[in-house]
Structure formats: structure tokens, C-alpha cells
């Protein structure tokens, strides 16, 4: 019998499925540095030069002229974008890392000829009532790189825009002619002014919470006080550590700050001290409100226990009498008397009414 030709093999299910082998996600396409640049300008004698500059062309123009400085503004740059700026401006890699990842405490550091200042920004979140809000304070960051011929501001957070600061400085050419340190002062002054505005709004919330806690016949959940206290703690973490960098700037330690700018920085330092003191007061007041709310809850629990105890005492009288006359004995006094039931009910009712009146007179009920 002649042999049959071999049956052609069918493709397996695995071979019919689309394969991802060899098609893994490729390297991430770098985003141009220009995407992170909010504004880039060259200033000479306090006047902005006309035209648009890239970050590299701007510093090249300043160094070709031998005068003026660059103000480069960035918003939330990634590592690749920040590395591109660092190559042009000679920034240390540790500064680049801090600028990209944010979440830094306020500080002032110096790497060679570049000073690095970190500022925490805060913004007040509007809400209908402090007792129903989920968030009151929103925080962000601004980093300032300061050198002789450039100042770079890197901000994180949507509320920390510096366009208004730039416009005000450009309108004051005399101040801007002081150089990059004038920009640093303007940014620090703007941040501290925002602190003042936020503390003013939080003060109103603290006053409302205080009134709610001490209002009669009004219950305030302790969780609401804890929420406000948490927001004050976040504000304190942004405000308090800035005192050391501001003191270093005022003293001119490790920073190329002219004496004229240091005078303005003293005013910023005074405002910051005022804010720090107010935040500390908020923290103390809220701690007192927590204690008051806990005391109020404890007092309410004691009152509830007194009411429960009073009703239990009243209920114990008929329970006791019913327990005695419910025993299975034949020789119980007045058990077979015609009017015994009515007399016992009357005595029980009289005792209960007497106990109720006594407890009511003593404010137990």
C-alpha cells in the first residue's frame, strides 16, 4: 500500500497570537528643554533686550557683551531638560538632582560660584466651611540658582507663578539694574508675602473653629480640628526652616549679594519672622482646641452615664419587686389578698416617680 504524504502541520495557537518580542517599548524620547522654559530674557542695566532667546543663546549673548545677566524661568523640568540647562550654565549635578525631584526643605547652599536657594511656596485653597474642607493649604517649591551673570528660577506647583514678579521688576529698572540678586530678593519677597496672605486666611479658619468648639449645644468632630492642625503643620514646615537661609542672605555669607540688596532682604526677614510667630500661635491655639474638644466629649460621656445610671436605678425598683413576687412560694405575704396587686403597683409607681423627681432635681435627667 503506497504511503500517504505527511499532513502539513497547522500553526499553533501561540504562533497565531501577535508577539511583543522585539517590540518592547523603546527608549523614552527626550522632551526639548524649551518645553520647560516659561520665559528667558537678557537684561542690561535693568532693561530687557528685545527679541526671544533660547537658554543657550541668552547666556552666550551676556558673556559676549561682558555685561548684563540672564533670567531663565523653568516650570517642573525633567532630568533631561535640566541637564541641558546645567551644561550651558555650569550647574553642579547635585543642584540638578534637587531641582528635578523637588520635595526639599528650604535651604541655601553654594557650589563654586553658584548659590542655590530652595523656597517652599504655599497657597490657600478656598472652601465653603472649615468643618467640611478636605484641604486648606497647598504647597510647592521654587529653586533659585544665582551667579554673577545669570539667575535661574525653577518652580514646582501650579500656584507658584512668577510672571507678576518679572513684570514688576521690569517696570523698576533701577532695582533690576542691581543684578541677579535683585531677582532673588523679588522672588523671596513674593514667597513671604504669600505666607502673610495664607496666614491671614488660616487665622479666620482658626477663629471659626474656636467659635464652633466653644458654642453651646454644638458638636464639632475632633477630626475637623486635626485636619486644620495638619494644614498648619504643613505651613510650619514650609515657613520655619526658611529663617536660616534668609539670615545667611542678610549676612551675605557665601553669597554674592550686594549691600543694597541685603537691606531689602532684611525687610523680607522681618516679614518672615512675623509669619513664623503667627504660625506658632495657630499651632498652640489648635492644641488647646483639641484639649477643649476632648474635655467636652468626656463631660458629655459623663452626663450620658449619669442618665443611664438614673434610668437603671428607676428600672431596678419594679424589677426587684417583680422578682420577689415571682418566686414559687405559697406563703408570701399578701399573695392572695384581693387588693395586693394594686397596692404593689402603686408602691412601685410611687417609688419610681420619687426617684425620677430626685434625679431631675439633681440634673441627672
Short mmCIF file of C-alpha atoms in Angstrom, two decimals:
data_model
loop_
_atom_site.label_atom_id
_atom_site.label_comp_id
_atom_site.label_asym_id
_atom_site.label_seq_id
_atom_site.Cartn_x
_atom_site.Cartn_y
_atom_site.Cartn_z
CA UNK A 1 0.00 0.00 0.00
CA UNK A 2 1.55 3.32 -1.04
CA UNK A 3 2.38 5.64 1.84
CA UNK A 4 0.41 8.87 2.19
CA UNK A 5 2.22 12.17 2.07
CA UNK A 6 2.77 13.71 5.52
CA UNK A 7 -0.02 16.01 6.78
CA UNK A 8 1.08 19.61 6.81
CA UNK A 9 1.38 20.84 10.38
CA UNK A 10 -1.08 23.53 11.44
CA UNK A 11 0.26 26.60 13.15
CA UNK A 12 -0.13 26.51 16.89
CA UNK A 13 -2.30 28.98 18.79
CA UNK A 14 0.84 30.61 20.21
CA UNK A 15 2.16 31.25 16.71
CA UNK A 16 -1.11 32.91 15.70
CA UNK A 17 -1.01 35.39 18.58
CA UNK A 18 0.76 38.67 17.97
CA UNK A 19 4.14 38.58 19.61
CA UNK A 20 5.60 41.51 21.55
CA UNK A 21 9.10 40.10 21.37
CA UNK A 22 11.48 42.51 19.81
CA UNK A 23 8.86 45.28 20.09
CA UNK A 24 9.45 46.36 23.67
CA UNK A 25 8.99 50.00 24.50
CA UNK A 26 11.92 51.86 23.10
CA UNK A 27 13.93 54.48 24.87
CA UNK A 28 11.97 57.45 26.09
CA UNK A 29 12.05 60.29 23.59
CA UNK A 30 13.68 63.29 25.28
CA UNK A 31 11.47 66.35 25.64
CA UNK A 32 13.13 69.54 24.40
CA UNK A 33 14.30 71.93 27.09
CA UNK A 34 12.20 74.66 25.52
CA UNK A 35 9.07 72.85 26.74
CA UNK A 36 10.02 73.60 30.35
CA UNK A 37 11.06 77.22 29.75
CA UNK A 38 8.44 79.74 30.84
CA UNK A 39 10.48 82.81 29.96
CA UNK A 40 14.09 83.60 29.10
CA UNK A 41 15.39 87.15 28.89
CA UNK A 42 18.62 89.11 28.86
CA UNK A 43 18.82 92.28 30.97
CA UNK A 44 21.43 95.01 30.60
CA UNK A 45 21.39 97.96 33.00
CA UNK A 46 17.96 96.89 34.18
CA UNK A 47 16.42 96.90 30.68
CA UNK A 48 15.22 93.78 28.89
CA UNK A 49 16.81 93.32 25.48
CA UNK A 50 14.30 92.88 22.66
CA UNK A 51 13.83 89.55 20.97
CA UNK A 52 13.45 85.96 22.08
CA UNK A 53 16.38 83.92 23.33
CA UNK A 54 16.96 80.26 23.92
CA UNK A 55 18.65 79.36 27.18
CA UNK A 56 21.97 78.79 25.41
CA UNK A 57 21.76 81.87 23.19
CA UNK A 58 20.92 84.08 26.18
CA UNK A 59 23.97 83.17 28.24
CA UNK A 60 26.10 83.40 25.10
CA UNK A 61 24.85 86.94 24.49
CA UNK A 62 25.63 88.04 28.05
CA UNK A 63 29.13 86.61 28.02
CA UNK A 64 29.82 88.08 24.60
CA UNK A 65 28.80 91.52 25.86
CA UNK A 66 30.58 91.14 29.16
CA UNK A 67 27.66 92.80 30.98
CA UNK A 68 24.08 92.13 31.98
CA UNK A 69 22.56 88.87 33.12
CA UNK A 70 20.10 86.17 32.10
CA UNK A 71 16.88 85.38 33.92
CA UNK A 72 15.72 81.91 32.92
CA UNK A 73 12.40 80.66 34.27
CA UNK A 74 11.57 76.93 34.24
CA UNK A 75 8.48 75.01 35.32
CA UNK A 76 8.78 71.41 36.54
CA UNK A 77 11.66 70.35 34.24
CA UNK A 78 12.55 66.69 33.92
CA UNK A 79 16.06 65.32 34.29
CA UNK A 80 16.94 65.59 30.61
CA UNK A 81 15.74 69.17 30.33
CA UNK A 82 17.57 70.20 33.48
CA UNK A 83 20.77 68.54 32.31
CA UNK A 84 20.60 70.59 29.12
CA UNK A 85 20.43 73.78 31.18
CA UNK A 86 23.19 72.58 33.50
CA UNK A 87 25.58 72.03 30.59
CA UNK A 88 25.12 75.60 29.38
CA UNK A 89 25.28 77.27 32.79
CA UNK A 90 27.74 75.01 34.59
CA UNK A 91 25.42 73.76 37.35
CA UNK A 92 26.53 71.05 39.75
CA UNK A 93 24.85 67.67 39.38
CA UNK A 94 23.57 67.74 42.97
CA UNK A 95 21.79 71.01 42.28
CA UNK A 96 20.24 69.48 39.18
CA UNK A 97 19.01 66.48 41.18
CA UNK A 98 17.37 68.72 43.79
CA UNK A 99 15.73 70.87 41.10
CA UNK A 100 14.22 67.86 39.33
CA UNK A 101 12.94 65.84 42.27
CA UNK A 102 11.86 68.79 44.47
CA UNK A 103 10.49 67.95 47.95
CA UNK A 104 13.39 69.81 49.58
CA UNK A 105 13.44 71.77 52.79
CA UNK A 106 14.19 75.49 52.49
CA UNK A 107 17.96 75.83 52.36
CA UNK A 108 20.83 77.86 50.96
CA UNK A 109 23.88 76.14 49.50
CA UNK A 110 26.80 77.20 47.37
CA UNK A 111 28.54 75.20 44.69
CA UNK A 112 31.63 77.03 43.47
CA UNK A 113 30.35 80.37 42.11
CA UNK A 114 26.66 79.42 42.09
CA UNK A 115 24.36 79.89 45.08
CA UNK A 116 21.34 77.59 45.36
CA UNK A 117 18.26 78.68 47.33
CA UNK A 118 15.21 76.50 47.94
CA UNK A 119 11.92 78.15 48.89
CA UNK A 120 8.68 76.40 49.81
CA UNK A 121 5.58 78.07 48.40
CA UNK A 122 2.10 77.83 49.89
CA UNK A 123 -1.35 78.62 48.57
CA UNK A 124 -4.68 78.85 50.35
CA UNK A 125 -7.36 76.51 49.00
CA UNK A 126 -10.75 78.20 49.08
CA UNK A 127 -13.55 76.21 50.75
CA UNK A 128 -17.10 76.78 51.94
CA UNK A 129 -16.55 75.74 55.55
CA UNK A 130 -13.55 74.76 57.62
CA UNK A 131 -15.62 71.90 59.08
CA UNK A 132 -16.16 70.31 55.64
CA UNK A 133 -12.87 71.08 53.86
CA UNK A 134 -10.51 68.30 52.80
CA UNK A 135 -7.51 70.54 52.08
CA UNK A 136 -6.70 74.07 53.19
CA UNK A 137 -3.04 74.62 52.28
CA UNK A 138 -1.36 73.57 49.03
CA UNK A 139 2.43 73.64 48.87
CA UNK A 140 5.01 73.85 46.09
CA UNK A 141 8.65 74.82 45.59
CA UNK A 142 10.80 77.43 43.93
CA UNK A 143 14.55 76.91 43.42
CA UNK A 144 16.80 79.85 42.61
CA UNK A 145 20.24 79.42 41.03
CA UNK A 146 22.23 82.62 41.48
CA UNK A 147 25.50 83.54 39.81
CA UNK A 148 27.23 86.68 38.60
CA UNK A 149 25.71 86.67 35.12
CA UNK A 150 22.54 84.60 35.45
CA UNK A 151 19.66 83.68 37.72
CA UNK A 152 17.56 80.56 37.10
CA UNK A 153 14.20 80.04 38.79
CA UNK A 154 12.73 76.54 38.81
CA UNK A 155 9.25 76.19 40.20
CA UNK A 156 7.09 73.19 41.05
CA UNK A 157 3.35 73.65 41.58
CA UNK A 158 0.69 75.43 39.58
CA UNK A 159 0.19 78.21 42.12
CA UNK A 160 3.81 79.41 42.23
CA UNK A 161 3.89 81.51 39.05
CA UNK A 162 6.46 84.31 38.83
CA UNK A 163 5.12 86.23 35.83
CA UNK A 164 3.87 89.03 38.07
CA UNK A 165 7.24 89.27 39.81
CA UNK A 166 9.02 89.56 36.47
CA UNK A 167 6.65 92.28 35.23
CA UNK A 168 7.05 94.34 38.40
CA UNK A 169 10.82 94.08 38.23
CA UNK A 170 10.92 95.02 34.58
CA UNK A 171 8.93 98.13 35.45
CA UNK A 172 11.55 99.03 38.07
CA UNK A 173 14.73 99.26 36.02
CA UNK A 174 16.68 100.83 38.88
CA UNK A 175 16.07 97.80 41.08
CA UNK A 176 16.68 95.35 38.25
CA UNK A 177 19.99 97.07 37.45
CA UNK A 178 21.31 95.70 40.75
CA UNK A 179 21.74 92.34 39.00
CA UNK A 180 20.62 88.76 39.60
CA UNK A 181 20.46 89.27 43.36
CA UNK A 182 17.58 91.71 42.81
CA UNK A 183 15.64 88.85 41.22
CA UNK A 184 16.42 86.61 44.18
CA UNK A 185 15.11 89.28 46.56
CA UNK A 186 11.95 89.77 44.50
CA UNK A 187 11.25 86.03 44.48
CA UNK A 188 11.86 85.68 48.23
CA UNK A 189 9.70 88.74 48.91
CA UNK A 190 6.91 87.31 46.76
CA UNK A 191 7.01 83.97 48.58
CA UNK A 192 6.96 85.56 52.04
CA UNK A 193 4.11 87.87 51.02
CA UNK A 194 2.15 84.77 50.05
CA UNK A 195 2.91 83.39 53.52
CA UNK A 196 1.33 86.51 55.02
CA UNK A 197 -1.78 86.16 52.85
CA UNK A 198 -2.18 82.47 53.68
CA UNK A 199 -1.74 83.02 57.43
CA UNK A 200 -4.39 85.73 57.29
CA UNK A 201 -6.85 83.30 55.71
CA UNK A 202 -5.97 80.48 58.11
CA UNK A 203 -6.41 82.86 61.05
CA UNK A 204 -10.05 83.28 60.02
CA UNK A 205 -10.43 79.50 59.87
CA UNK A 206 -8.91 79.13 63.33
CA UNK A 207 -11.28 81.79 64.70
CA UNK A 208 -14.28 80.00 63.16
CA UNK A 209 -13.14 76.67 64.59
CA UNK A 210 -12.63 78.23 68.02
CA UNK A 211 -16.14 79.69 67.94
CA UNK A 212 -17.60 76.35 66.88
CA UNK A 213 -15.84 74.43 69.65
CA UNK A 214 -16.98 76.77 72.41
CA UNK A 215 -20.53 77.28 71.12
CA UNK A 216 -23.17 75.69 73.42
CA UNK A 217 -25.23 72.81 72.05
CA UNK A 218 -22.93 72.49 69.04
CA UNK A 219 -20.82 69.43 68.39
CA UNK A 220 -17.59 69.74 66.40
CA UNK A 221 -15.88 66.46 65.41
CA UNK A 222 -12.30 66.36 66.64
CA UNK A 223 -11.29 65.16 63.15
CA UNK A 224 -12.00 68.67 61.81
CA UNK A 225 -9.62 70.21 64.31
CA UNK A 226 -7.00 67.62 63.44
CA UNK A 227 -7.39 68.49 59.73
CA UNK A 228 -6.79 72.18 60.41
CA UNK A 229 -3.87 71.33 62.67
CA UNK A 230 -2.37 69.12 59.95
CA UNK A 231 -2.57 72.00 57.48
CA UNK A 232 -0.92 74.34 59.98
CA UNK A 233 1.85 71.78 60.46
CA UNK A 234 2.38 71.72 56.68
CA UNK A 235 2.52 75.52 56.68
CA UNK A 236 5.01 75.48 59.53
CA UNK A 237 7.26 73.05 57.68
CA UNK A 238 7.32 75.45 54.74
CA UNK A 239 7.82 78.63 56.75
CA UNK A 240 10.03 77.91 59.75
CA UNK A 241 13.12 76.39 58.04
CA UNK A 242 13.43 79.45 55.80
CA UNK A 243 14.73 81.57 58.69
CA UNK A 244 18.25 80.15 58.39
CA UNK A 245 18.67 80.80 54.62
CA UNK A 246 17.28 84.32 54.99
CA UNK A 247 19.70 85.02 57.82
CA UNK A 248 22.59 83.80 55.66
CA UNK A 249 21.45 86.03 52.78
CA UNK A 250 21.16 89.08 55.04
CA UNK A 251 24.62 88.49 56.45
CA UNK A 252 25.99 87.93 52.95
CA UNK A 253 27.61 84.64 53.93
CA UNK A 254 28.67 82.52 50.93
CA UNK A 255 26.52 84.55 48.53
CA UNK A 256 27.37 87.35 46.08
CA UNK A 257 24.67 89.65 47.49
CA UNK A 258 25.39 93.40 47.23
CA UNK A 259 24.88 95.52 50.31
CA UNK A 260 21.99 97.40 48.68
CA UNK A 261 20.04 94.16 48.15
CA UNK A 262 20.79 92.92 51.66
CA UNK A 263 18.90 95.94 53.01
CA UNK A 264 15.80 94.80 51.15
CA UNK A 265 16.32 91.25 52.36
CA UNK A 266 16.18 92.46 55.97
CA UNK A 267 12.61 93.58 55.34
CA UNK A 268 11.79 90.12 53.97
CA UNK A 269 13.36 88.59 57.05
CA UNK A 270 11.19 90.75 59.34
CA UNK A 271 8.03 89.68 57.50
CA UNK A 272 9.11 86.06 57.71
CA UNK A 273 9.61 86.35 61.46
CA UNK A 274 6.07 87.71 61.79
CA UNK A 275 4.69 84.80 59.79
CA UNK A 276 6.64 82.22 61.81
CA UNK A 277 5.31 83.66 65.07
CA UNK A 278 1.72 83.61 63.82
CA UNK A 279 2.03 80.00 62.64
CA UNK A 280 3.37 79.02 66.08
CA UNK A 281 0.36 80.74 67.67
CA UNK A 282 -2.02 78.82 65.40
CA UNK A 283 -0.39 75.57 66.47
CA UNK A 284 -0.81 76.41 70.16
CA UNK A 285 -4.43 77.52 69.73
CA UNK A 286 -5.36 74.35 67.85
CA UNK A 287 -3.68 72.20 70.51
CA UNK A 288 -5.83 73.99 73.08
CA UNK A 289 -8.92 73.39 70.95
CA UNK A 290 -8.13 69.69 70.78
CA UNK A 291 -7.88 69.57 74.58
CA UNK A 292 -11.12 71.54 74.92
CA UNK A 293 -12.94 69.26 72.47
CA UNK A 294 -11.71 66.17 74.29
CA UNK A 295 -12.81 67.63 77.63
CA UNK A 296 -16.20 68.40 76.14
CA UNK A 297 -16.55 64.84 74.86
CA UNK A 298 -15.55 63.47 78.27
CA UNK A 299 -18.08 65.70 80.01
CA UNK A 300 -20.81 64.61 77.60
CA UNK A 301 -19.96 60.98 78.23
CA UNK A 302 -20.21 61.56 81.99
CA UNK A 303 -23.61 63.15 81.55
CA UNK A 304 -24.77 60.25 79.41
CA UNK A 305 -23.54 57.78 82.03
CA UNK A 306 -25.44 59.64 84.76
CA UNK A 307 -28.63 59.50 82.72
CA UNK A 308 -28.16 55.80 82.04
CA UNK A 309 -27.47 55.12 85.72
CA UNK A 310 -30.57 57.08 86.76
CA UNK A 311 -32.84 55.13 84.42
CA UNK A 312 -31.27 51.86 85.55
CA UNK A 313 -31.98 52.79 89.19
CA UNK A 314 -35.60 53.58 88.35
CA UNK A 315 -35.99 50.34 86.41
CA UNK A 316 -34.44 48.36 89.25
CA UNK A 317 -37.41 49.02 91.59
CA UNK A 318 -40.15 47.21 89.59
CA UNK A 319 -37.60 44.57 88.59
CA UNK A 320 -36.83 43.83 92.25
CA UNK A 321 -40.48 43.73 93.29
CA UNK A 322 -41.41 41.53 90.34
CA UNK A 323 -38.51 39.23 91.18
CA UNK A 324 -39.65 38.83 94.79
CA UNK A 325 -43.29 38.13 93.99
CA UNK A 326 -42.34 35.90 91.12
CA UNK A 327 -40.77 33.32 93.42
CA UNK A 328 -42.54 29.94 93.63
CA UNK A 329 -43.55 30.01 97.29
CA UNK A 330 -47.10 29.73 98.64
CA UNK A 331 -46.54 31.63 101.87
CA UNK A 332 -45.78 35.09 100.50
CA UNK A 333 -47.44 37.95 102.40
CA UNK A 334 -50.45 39.48 100.65
CA UNK A 335 -50.04 36.99 97.77
CA UNK A 336 -53.72 36.01 97.86
CA UNK A 337 -55.05 39.35 99.06
CA UNK A 338 -57.72 40.91 96.88
CA UNK A 339 -56.06 44.35 96.65
CA UNK A 340 -52.42 43.20 96.86
CA UNK A 341 -51.66 43.68 93.16
CA UNK A 342 -52.96 47.25 93.10
CA UNK A 343 -51.10 48.21 96.24
CA UNK A 344 -47.81 46.76 94.96
CA UNK A 345 -48.18 48.55 91.60
CA UNK A 346 -48.98 51.80 93.41
CA UNK A 347 -45.95 51.47 95.69
CA UNK A 348 -43.67 50.70 92.71
CA UNK A 349 -45.04 53.67 90.76
CA UNK A 350 -44.61 56.00 93.75
CA UNK A 351 -41.01 54.93 94.30
CA UNK A 352 -40.19 55.31 90.59
CA UNK A 353 -41.79 58.76 90.45
CA UNK A 354 -39.88 59.78 93.57
CA UNK A 355 -36.59 58.60 92.09
CA UNK A 356 -37.34 60.41 88.82
CA UNK A 357 -38.06 63.66 90.66
CA UNK A 358 -34.89 63.31 92.73
CA UNK A 359 -32.69 62.68 89.70
CA UNK A 360 -34.35 65.51 87.77
CA UNK A 361 -33.75 67.92 90.66
CA UNK A 362 -30.07 66.92 90.69
CA UNK A 363 -29.80 67.37 86.90
CA UNK A 364 -29.21 63.70 86.26
CA UNK A 365 -32.17 63.58 83.90
#
